[in-house]
GROMACS .gro file of C-alpha atoms in nm:
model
  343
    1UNK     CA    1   4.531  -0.364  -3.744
    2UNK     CA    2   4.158  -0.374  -3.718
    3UNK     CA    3   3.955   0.001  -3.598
    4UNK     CA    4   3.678  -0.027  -3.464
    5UNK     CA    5   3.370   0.206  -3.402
    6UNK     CA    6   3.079   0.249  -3.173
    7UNK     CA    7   2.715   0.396  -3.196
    8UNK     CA    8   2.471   0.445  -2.927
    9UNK     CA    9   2.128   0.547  -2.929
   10UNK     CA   10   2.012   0.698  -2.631
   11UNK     CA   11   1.652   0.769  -2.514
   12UNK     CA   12   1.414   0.835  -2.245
   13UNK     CA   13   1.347   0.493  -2.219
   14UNK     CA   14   1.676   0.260  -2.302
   15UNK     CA   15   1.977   0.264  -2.484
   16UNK     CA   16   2.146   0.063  -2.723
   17UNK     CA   17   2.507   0.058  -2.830
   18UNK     CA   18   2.632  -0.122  -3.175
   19UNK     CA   19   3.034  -0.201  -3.189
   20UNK     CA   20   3.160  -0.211  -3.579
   21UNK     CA   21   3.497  -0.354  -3.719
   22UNK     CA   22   3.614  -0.099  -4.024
   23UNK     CA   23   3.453  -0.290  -4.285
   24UNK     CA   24   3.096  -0.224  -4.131
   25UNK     CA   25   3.046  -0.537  -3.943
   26UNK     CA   26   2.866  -0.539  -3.641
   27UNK     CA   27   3.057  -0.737  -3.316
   28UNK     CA   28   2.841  -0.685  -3.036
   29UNK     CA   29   2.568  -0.459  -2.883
   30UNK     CA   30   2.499  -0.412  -2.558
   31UNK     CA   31   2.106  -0.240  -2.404
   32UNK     CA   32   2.124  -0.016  -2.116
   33UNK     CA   33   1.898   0.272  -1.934
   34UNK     CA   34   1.791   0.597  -2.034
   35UNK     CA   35   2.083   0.820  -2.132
   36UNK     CA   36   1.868   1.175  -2.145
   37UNK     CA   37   2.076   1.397  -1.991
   38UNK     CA   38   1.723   1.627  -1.875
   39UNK     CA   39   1.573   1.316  -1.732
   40UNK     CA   40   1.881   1.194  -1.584
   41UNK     CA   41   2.117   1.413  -1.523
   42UNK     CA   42   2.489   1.484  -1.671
   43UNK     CA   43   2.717   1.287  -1.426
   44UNK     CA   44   2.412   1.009  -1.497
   45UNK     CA   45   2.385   1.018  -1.822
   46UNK     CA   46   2.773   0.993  -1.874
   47UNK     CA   47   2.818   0.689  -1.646
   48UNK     CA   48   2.530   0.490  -1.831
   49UNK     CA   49   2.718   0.563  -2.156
   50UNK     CA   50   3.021   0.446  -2.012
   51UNK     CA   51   2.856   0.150  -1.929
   52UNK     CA   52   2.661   0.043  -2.208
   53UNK     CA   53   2.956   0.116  -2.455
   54UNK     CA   54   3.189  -0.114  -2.188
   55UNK     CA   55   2.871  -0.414  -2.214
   56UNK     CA   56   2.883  -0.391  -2.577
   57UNK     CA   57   3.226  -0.457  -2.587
   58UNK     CA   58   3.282  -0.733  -2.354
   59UNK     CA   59   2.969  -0.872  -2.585
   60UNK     CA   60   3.192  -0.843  -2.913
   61UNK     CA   61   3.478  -0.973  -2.745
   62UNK     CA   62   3.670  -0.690  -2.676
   63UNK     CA   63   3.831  -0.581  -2.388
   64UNK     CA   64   3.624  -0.300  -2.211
   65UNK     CA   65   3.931  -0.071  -2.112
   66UNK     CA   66   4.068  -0.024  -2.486
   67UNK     CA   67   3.893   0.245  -2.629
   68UNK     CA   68   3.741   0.253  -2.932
   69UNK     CA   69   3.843   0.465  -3.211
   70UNK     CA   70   3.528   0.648  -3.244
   71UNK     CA   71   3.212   0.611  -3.115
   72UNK     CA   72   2.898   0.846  -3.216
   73UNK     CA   73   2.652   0.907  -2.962
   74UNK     CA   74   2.283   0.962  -3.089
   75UNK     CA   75   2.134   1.110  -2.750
   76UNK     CA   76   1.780   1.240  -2.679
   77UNK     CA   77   1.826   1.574  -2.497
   78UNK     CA   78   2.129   1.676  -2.662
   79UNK     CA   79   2.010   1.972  -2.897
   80UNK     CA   80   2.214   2.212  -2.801
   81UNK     CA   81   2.621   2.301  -2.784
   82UNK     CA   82   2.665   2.341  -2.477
   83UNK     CA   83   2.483   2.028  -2.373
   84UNK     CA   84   2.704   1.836  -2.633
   85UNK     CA   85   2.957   2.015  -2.497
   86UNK     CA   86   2.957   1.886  -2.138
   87UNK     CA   87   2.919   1.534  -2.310
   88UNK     CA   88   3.219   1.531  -2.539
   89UNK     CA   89   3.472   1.696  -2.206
   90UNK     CA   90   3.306   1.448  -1.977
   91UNK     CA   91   3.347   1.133  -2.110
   92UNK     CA   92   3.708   1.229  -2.240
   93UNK     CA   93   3.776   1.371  -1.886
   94UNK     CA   94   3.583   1.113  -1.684
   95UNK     CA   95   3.538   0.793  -1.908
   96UNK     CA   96   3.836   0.824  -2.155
   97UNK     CA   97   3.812   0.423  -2.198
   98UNK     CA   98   3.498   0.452  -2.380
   99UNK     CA   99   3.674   0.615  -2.690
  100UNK     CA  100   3.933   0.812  -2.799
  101UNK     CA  101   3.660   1.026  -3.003
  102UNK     CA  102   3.321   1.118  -2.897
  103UNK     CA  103   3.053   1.242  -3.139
  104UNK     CA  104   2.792   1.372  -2.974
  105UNK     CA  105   2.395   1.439  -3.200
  106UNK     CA  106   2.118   1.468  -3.114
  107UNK     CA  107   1.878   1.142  -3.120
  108UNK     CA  108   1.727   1.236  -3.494
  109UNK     CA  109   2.068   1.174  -3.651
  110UNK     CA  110   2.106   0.848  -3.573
  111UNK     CA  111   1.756   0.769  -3.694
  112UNK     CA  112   1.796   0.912  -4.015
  113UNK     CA  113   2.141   0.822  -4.092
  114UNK     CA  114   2.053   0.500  -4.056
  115UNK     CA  115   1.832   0.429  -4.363
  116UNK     CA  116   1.870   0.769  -4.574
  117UNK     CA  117   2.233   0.834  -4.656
  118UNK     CA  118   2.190   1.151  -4.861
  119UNK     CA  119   1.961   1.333  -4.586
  120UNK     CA  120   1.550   1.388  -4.529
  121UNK     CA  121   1.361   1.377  -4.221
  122UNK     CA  122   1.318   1.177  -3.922
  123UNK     CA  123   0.984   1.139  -3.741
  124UNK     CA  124   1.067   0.999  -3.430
  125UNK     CA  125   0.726   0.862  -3.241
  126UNK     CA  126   0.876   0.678  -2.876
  127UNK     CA  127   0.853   0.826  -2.527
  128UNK     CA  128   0.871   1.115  -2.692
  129UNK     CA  129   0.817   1.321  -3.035
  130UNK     CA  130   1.089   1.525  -3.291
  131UNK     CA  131   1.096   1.605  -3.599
  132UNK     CA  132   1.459   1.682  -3.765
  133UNK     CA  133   1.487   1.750  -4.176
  134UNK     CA  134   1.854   1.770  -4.312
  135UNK     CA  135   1.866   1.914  -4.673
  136UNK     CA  136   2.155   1.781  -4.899
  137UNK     CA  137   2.309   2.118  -4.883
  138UNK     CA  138   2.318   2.034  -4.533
  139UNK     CA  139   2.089   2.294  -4.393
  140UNK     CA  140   1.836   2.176  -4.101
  141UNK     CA  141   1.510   2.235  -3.995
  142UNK     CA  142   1.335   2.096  -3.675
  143UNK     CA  143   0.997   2.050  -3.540
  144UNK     CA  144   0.899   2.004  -3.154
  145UNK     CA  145   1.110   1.796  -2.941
  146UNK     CA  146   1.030   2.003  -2.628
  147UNK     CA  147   0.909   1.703  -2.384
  148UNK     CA  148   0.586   1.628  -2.263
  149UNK     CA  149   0.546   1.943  -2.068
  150UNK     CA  150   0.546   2.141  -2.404
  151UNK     CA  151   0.500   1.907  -2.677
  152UNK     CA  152   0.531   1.552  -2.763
  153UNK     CA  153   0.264   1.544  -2.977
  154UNK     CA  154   0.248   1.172  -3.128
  155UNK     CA  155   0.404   1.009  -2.898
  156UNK     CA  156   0.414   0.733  -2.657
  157UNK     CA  157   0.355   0.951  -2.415
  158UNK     CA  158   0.087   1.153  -2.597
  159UNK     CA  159  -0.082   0.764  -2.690
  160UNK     CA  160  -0.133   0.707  -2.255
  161UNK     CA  161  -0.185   1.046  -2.210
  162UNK     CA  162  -0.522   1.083  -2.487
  163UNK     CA  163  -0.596   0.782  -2.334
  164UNK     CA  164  -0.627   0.809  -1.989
  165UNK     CA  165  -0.771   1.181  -2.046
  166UNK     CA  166  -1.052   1.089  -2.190
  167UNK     CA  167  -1.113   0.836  -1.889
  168UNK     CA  168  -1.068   1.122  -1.655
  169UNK     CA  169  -1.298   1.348  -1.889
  170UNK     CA  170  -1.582   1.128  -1.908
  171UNK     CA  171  -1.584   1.074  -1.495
  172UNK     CA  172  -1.547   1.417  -1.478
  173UNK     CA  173  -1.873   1.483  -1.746
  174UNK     CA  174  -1.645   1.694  -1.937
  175UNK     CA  175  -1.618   1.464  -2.237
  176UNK     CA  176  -1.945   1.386  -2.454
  177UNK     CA  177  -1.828   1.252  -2.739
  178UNK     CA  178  -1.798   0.869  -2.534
  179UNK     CA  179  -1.989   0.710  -2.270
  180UNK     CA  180  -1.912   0.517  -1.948
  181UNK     CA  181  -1.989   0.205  -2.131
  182UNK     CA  182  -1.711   0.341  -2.373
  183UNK     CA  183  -1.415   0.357  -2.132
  184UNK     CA  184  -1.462   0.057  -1.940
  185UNK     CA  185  -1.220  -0.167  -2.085
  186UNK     CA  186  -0.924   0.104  -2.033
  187UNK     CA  187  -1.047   0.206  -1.721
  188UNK     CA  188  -0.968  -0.130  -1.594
  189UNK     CA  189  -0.629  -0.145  -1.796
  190UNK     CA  190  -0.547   0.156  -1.596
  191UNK     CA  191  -0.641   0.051  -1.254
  192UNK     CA  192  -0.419  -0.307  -1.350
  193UNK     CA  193  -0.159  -0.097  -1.518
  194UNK     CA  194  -0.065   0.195  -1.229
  195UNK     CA  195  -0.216  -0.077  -0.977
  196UNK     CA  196  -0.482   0.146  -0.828
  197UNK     CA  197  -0.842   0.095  -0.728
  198UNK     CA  198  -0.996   0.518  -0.757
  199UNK     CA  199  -0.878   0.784  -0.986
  200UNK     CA  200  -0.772   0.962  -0.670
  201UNK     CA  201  -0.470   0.733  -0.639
  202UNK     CA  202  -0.376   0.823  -0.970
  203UNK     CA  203  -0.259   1.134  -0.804
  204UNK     CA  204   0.083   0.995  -0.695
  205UNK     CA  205   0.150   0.903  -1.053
  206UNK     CA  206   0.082   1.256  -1.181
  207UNK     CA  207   0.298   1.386  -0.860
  208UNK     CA  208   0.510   1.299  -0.670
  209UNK     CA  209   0.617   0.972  -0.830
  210UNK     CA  210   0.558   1.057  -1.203
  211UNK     CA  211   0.823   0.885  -1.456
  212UNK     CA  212   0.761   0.957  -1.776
  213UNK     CA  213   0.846   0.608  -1.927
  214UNK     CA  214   0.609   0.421  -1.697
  215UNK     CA  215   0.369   0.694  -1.763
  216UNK     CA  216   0.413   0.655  -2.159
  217UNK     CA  217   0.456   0.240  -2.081
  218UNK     CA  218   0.068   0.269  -2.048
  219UNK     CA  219   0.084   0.326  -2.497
  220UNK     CA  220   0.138  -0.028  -2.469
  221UNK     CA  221  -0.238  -0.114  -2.287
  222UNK     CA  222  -0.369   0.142  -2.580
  223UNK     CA  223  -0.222  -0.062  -2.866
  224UNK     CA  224  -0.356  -0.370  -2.769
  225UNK     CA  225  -0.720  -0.204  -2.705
  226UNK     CA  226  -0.716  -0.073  -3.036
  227UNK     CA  227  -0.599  -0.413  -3.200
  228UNK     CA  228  -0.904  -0.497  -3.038
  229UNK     CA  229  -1.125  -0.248  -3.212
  230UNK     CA  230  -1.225  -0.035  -2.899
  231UNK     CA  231  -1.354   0.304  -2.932
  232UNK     CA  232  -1.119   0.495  -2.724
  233UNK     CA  233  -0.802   0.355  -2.846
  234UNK     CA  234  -0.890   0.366  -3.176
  235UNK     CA  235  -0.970   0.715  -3.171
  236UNK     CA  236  -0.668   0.809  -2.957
  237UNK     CA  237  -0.435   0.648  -3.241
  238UNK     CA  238  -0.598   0.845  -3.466
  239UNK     CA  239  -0.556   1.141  -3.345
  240UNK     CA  240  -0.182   1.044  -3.248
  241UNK     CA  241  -0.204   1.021  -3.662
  242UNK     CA  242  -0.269   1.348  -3.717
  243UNK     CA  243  -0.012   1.459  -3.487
  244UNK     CA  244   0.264   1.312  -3.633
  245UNK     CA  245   0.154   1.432  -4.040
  246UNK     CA  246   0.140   1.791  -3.835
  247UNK     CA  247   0.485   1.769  -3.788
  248UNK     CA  248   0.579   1.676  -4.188
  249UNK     CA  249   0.332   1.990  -4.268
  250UNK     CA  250   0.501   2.196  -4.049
  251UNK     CA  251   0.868   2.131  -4.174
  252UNK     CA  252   0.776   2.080  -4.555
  253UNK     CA  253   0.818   2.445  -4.649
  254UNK     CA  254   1.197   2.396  -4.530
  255UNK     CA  255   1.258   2.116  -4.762
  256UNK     CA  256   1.489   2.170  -5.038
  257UNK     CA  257   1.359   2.172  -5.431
  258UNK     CA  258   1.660   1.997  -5.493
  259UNK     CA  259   1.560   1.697  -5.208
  260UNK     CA  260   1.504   1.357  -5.368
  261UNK     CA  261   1.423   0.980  -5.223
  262UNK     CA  262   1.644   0.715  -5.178
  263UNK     CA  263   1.491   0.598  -5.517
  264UNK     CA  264   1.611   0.910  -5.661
  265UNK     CA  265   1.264   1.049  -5.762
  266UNK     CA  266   1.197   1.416  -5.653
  267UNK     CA  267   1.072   1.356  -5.261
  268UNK     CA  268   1.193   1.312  -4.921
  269UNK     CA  269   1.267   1.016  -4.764
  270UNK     CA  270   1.103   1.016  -4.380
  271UNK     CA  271   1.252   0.796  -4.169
  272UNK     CA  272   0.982   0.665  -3.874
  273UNK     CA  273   1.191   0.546  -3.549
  274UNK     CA  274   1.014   0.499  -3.217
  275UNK     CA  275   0.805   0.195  -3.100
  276UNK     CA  276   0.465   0.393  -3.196
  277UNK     CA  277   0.548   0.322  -3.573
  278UNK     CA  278   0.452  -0.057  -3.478
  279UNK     CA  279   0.103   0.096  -3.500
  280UNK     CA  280   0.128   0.235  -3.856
  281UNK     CA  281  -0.219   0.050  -3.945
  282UNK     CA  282  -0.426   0.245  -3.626
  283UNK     CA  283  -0.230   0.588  -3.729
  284UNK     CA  284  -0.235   0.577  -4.140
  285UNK     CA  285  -0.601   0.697  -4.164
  286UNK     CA  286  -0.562   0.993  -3.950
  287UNK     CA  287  -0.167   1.083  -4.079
  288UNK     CA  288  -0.290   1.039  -4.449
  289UNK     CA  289  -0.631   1.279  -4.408
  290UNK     CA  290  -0.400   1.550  -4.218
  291UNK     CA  291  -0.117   1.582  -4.504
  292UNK     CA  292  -0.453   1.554  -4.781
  293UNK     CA  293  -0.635   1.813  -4.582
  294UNK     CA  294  -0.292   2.044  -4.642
  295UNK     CA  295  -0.323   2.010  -4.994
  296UNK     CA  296   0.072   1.919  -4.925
  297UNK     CA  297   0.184   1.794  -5.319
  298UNK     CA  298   0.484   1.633  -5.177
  299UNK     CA  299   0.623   1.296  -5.297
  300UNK     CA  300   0.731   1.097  -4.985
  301UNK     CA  301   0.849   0.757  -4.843
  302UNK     CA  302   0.768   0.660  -4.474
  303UNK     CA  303   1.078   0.427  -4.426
  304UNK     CA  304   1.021   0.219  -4.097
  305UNK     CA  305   1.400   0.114  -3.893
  306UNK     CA  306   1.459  -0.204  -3.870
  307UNK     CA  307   1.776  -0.136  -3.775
  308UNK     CA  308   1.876   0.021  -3.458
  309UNK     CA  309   1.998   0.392  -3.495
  310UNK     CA  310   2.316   0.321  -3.353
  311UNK     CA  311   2.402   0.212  -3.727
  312UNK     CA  312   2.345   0.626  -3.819
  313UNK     CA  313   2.512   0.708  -3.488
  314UNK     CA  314   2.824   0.565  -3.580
  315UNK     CA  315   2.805   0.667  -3.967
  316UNK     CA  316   2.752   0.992  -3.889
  317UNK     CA  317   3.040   1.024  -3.644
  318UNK     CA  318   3.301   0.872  -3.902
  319UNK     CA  319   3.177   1.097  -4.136
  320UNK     CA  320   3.266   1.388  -3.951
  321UNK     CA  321   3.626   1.200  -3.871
  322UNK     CA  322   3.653   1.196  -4.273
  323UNK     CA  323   3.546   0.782  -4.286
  324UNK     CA  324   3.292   0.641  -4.454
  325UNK     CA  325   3.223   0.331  -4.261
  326UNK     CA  326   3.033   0.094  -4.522
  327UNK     CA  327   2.681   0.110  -4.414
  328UNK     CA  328   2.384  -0.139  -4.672
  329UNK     CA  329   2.122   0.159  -4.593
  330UNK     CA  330   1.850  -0.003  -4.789
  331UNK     CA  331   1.853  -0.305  -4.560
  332UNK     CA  332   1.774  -0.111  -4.231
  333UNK     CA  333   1.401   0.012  -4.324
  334UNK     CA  334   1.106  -0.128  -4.486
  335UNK     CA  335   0.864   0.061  -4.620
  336UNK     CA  336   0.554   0.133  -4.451
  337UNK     CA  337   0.391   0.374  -4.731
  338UNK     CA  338   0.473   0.591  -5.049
  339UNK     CA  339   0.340   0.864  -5.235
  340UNK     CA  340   0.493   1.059  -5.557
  341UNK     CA  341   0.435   1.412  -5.642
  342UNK     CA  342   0.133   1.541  -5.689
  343UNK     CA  343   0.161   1.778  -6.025
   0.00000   0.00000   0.00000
């Protein structure tokens, strides 16, 4: 009798659940709504997991009221054990057709245990920001992942949020390092974007009817400015750069002497998730100068997903059920840069 297993991976934004047969294969997905349990809400949150996991397998032709064997959740917001707590008891209490074992992680599991079997970090660069390194002793380290009103530093949020700062700046003569001339063309991607005429009815969007993924939507106007060479966006991925290789110098004194890549030479596979990775070529300049400027001697290999998370999601939680479900990790990232030791 086939098992099967499930693995979601839930954001701020949208979530994404994989169904697997016991032999690895994938059978269906499904995409559904944020699943942040901060943004959302618990009795939320638990319904849209319900939901999504039901989708994906009607979509792998399974019957939706048969629960899985196990399905690992990879959810943004879920850092702590009480919060994975009130996961696990509420979908076995209140959605016990979903599976008859939940694994709850946090979202940086799923990322890494997608493309780096043997642990190393995950830089994860969507709505929001984290940084998680697991050792191969299995002891952790973590960097930011606070939200927006904290952190989020390299981000998609951070990415409309430099942006549309330095349009408010300049207005506001507070910024001299560009010109009116300079934020023209994102001005106007702004007014089209929030559909407003004056910053003043930007107000409501900062207010009373702020959402953080329309909010951090606007990264997408900033990509395409800076594929076009202008100043702002350019400079604003840049910086967005930085951010991120702050997070690697932050958490590289935790990494174990012992750590190696995938390609077994001594150095730590990172594992980039997150839609802001699609910029790689606007962020490399100012990510490379920040870990040079640290005099960090680290090998490293920034591994991009190609894969969904969901694959880790599910690894992880047959793992911790004693199964290794076959996963081809090498075929879920490319890579988007390398660098060995430095002696």
């Amino acid at each position: 009798m086939t098992t099967y297993y499930g693995g979601i991976d839930g954001g701020a934004s949208k979530s994404i659940a994989y169904i697997f047969d016991d032999a690895g294969k994938l059978l269906g997905s499904a995409e559904g709504s944020a699943t942040n349990q901060w943004l959302v809400g618990l009795d939320e949150c638990l319904k849209r997991l319900d939901e999504v996991v039901a989708a994906a397998k009607v979509n792998a032709g399974l019957d939706p009221n048969v629960p899985l064997s196990i399905c690992g959740m990879s959810l943004s917001g879920a850092d702590n054990p009480e919060s994975k707590k009130n996961l696990v008891d509420g979908m076995a209490t209140r959605y016990a057709r979903a599976s008859e074992k939940t694994f709850i992680c946090t979202d940086t599991y799923g990322g890494l245990y997608t493309a780096a079997k043997n642990g190393g970090i995950v830089l994860i660069s969507g709505t929001g920001s984290n940084c998680h390194l697991v050792n191969p002793d299995g002891s952790e380290a973590n960097v930011g992942g606070w939200g927006h009103m904290i952190g989020d530093e390299g981000s998609g949020y951070s990415v409309a949020h430099g942006a549309l700062k330095i349009v408010f700046d300049v207005e506001d003569n507070l910024e001299a390092k560009f010109s009116r001339d300079d934020i023209k063309w994102i001005r106007h991607q702004m007014n089209e974007y929030f559909d407003v005429a004056k910053r003043t009815d930007m107000l409501k969007h900062l207010y009373s009817d702020f959402d953080k993924t329309k909010f951090a939507g606007f990264a997408g106007r900033v990509v395409a400015g800076a594929n076009e060479g202008d100043k702002v966006c350019t400079h604003v991925f840049r910086h967005v750069g930085v951010d991120l290789a702050r997070h690697i110098v932050a958490i590289a004194p935790s990494i174990s002497p012992s750590m190696t890549t995938s390609e077994g030479w001594s150095g730590v596979d990172i594992v980039c998730t997150g839609s802001v990775w699609k910029s790689w070529d606007h962020l490399h300049d100012g990510f490379l100068a920040t870990i040079d400027a640290a005099d960090l001697k680290l090998g490293f290999r920034l591994l991009k997903l190609t894969a969904s998370p969901a694959v880790g999601a599910a690894y992880v939680a047959t793992a911790d059920a004693g199964i290794e479900m076959p996963v081809d990790f090498s075929a879920n990232a490319v890579l988007l840069y390398e660098r060995k030791p430095i002696a």
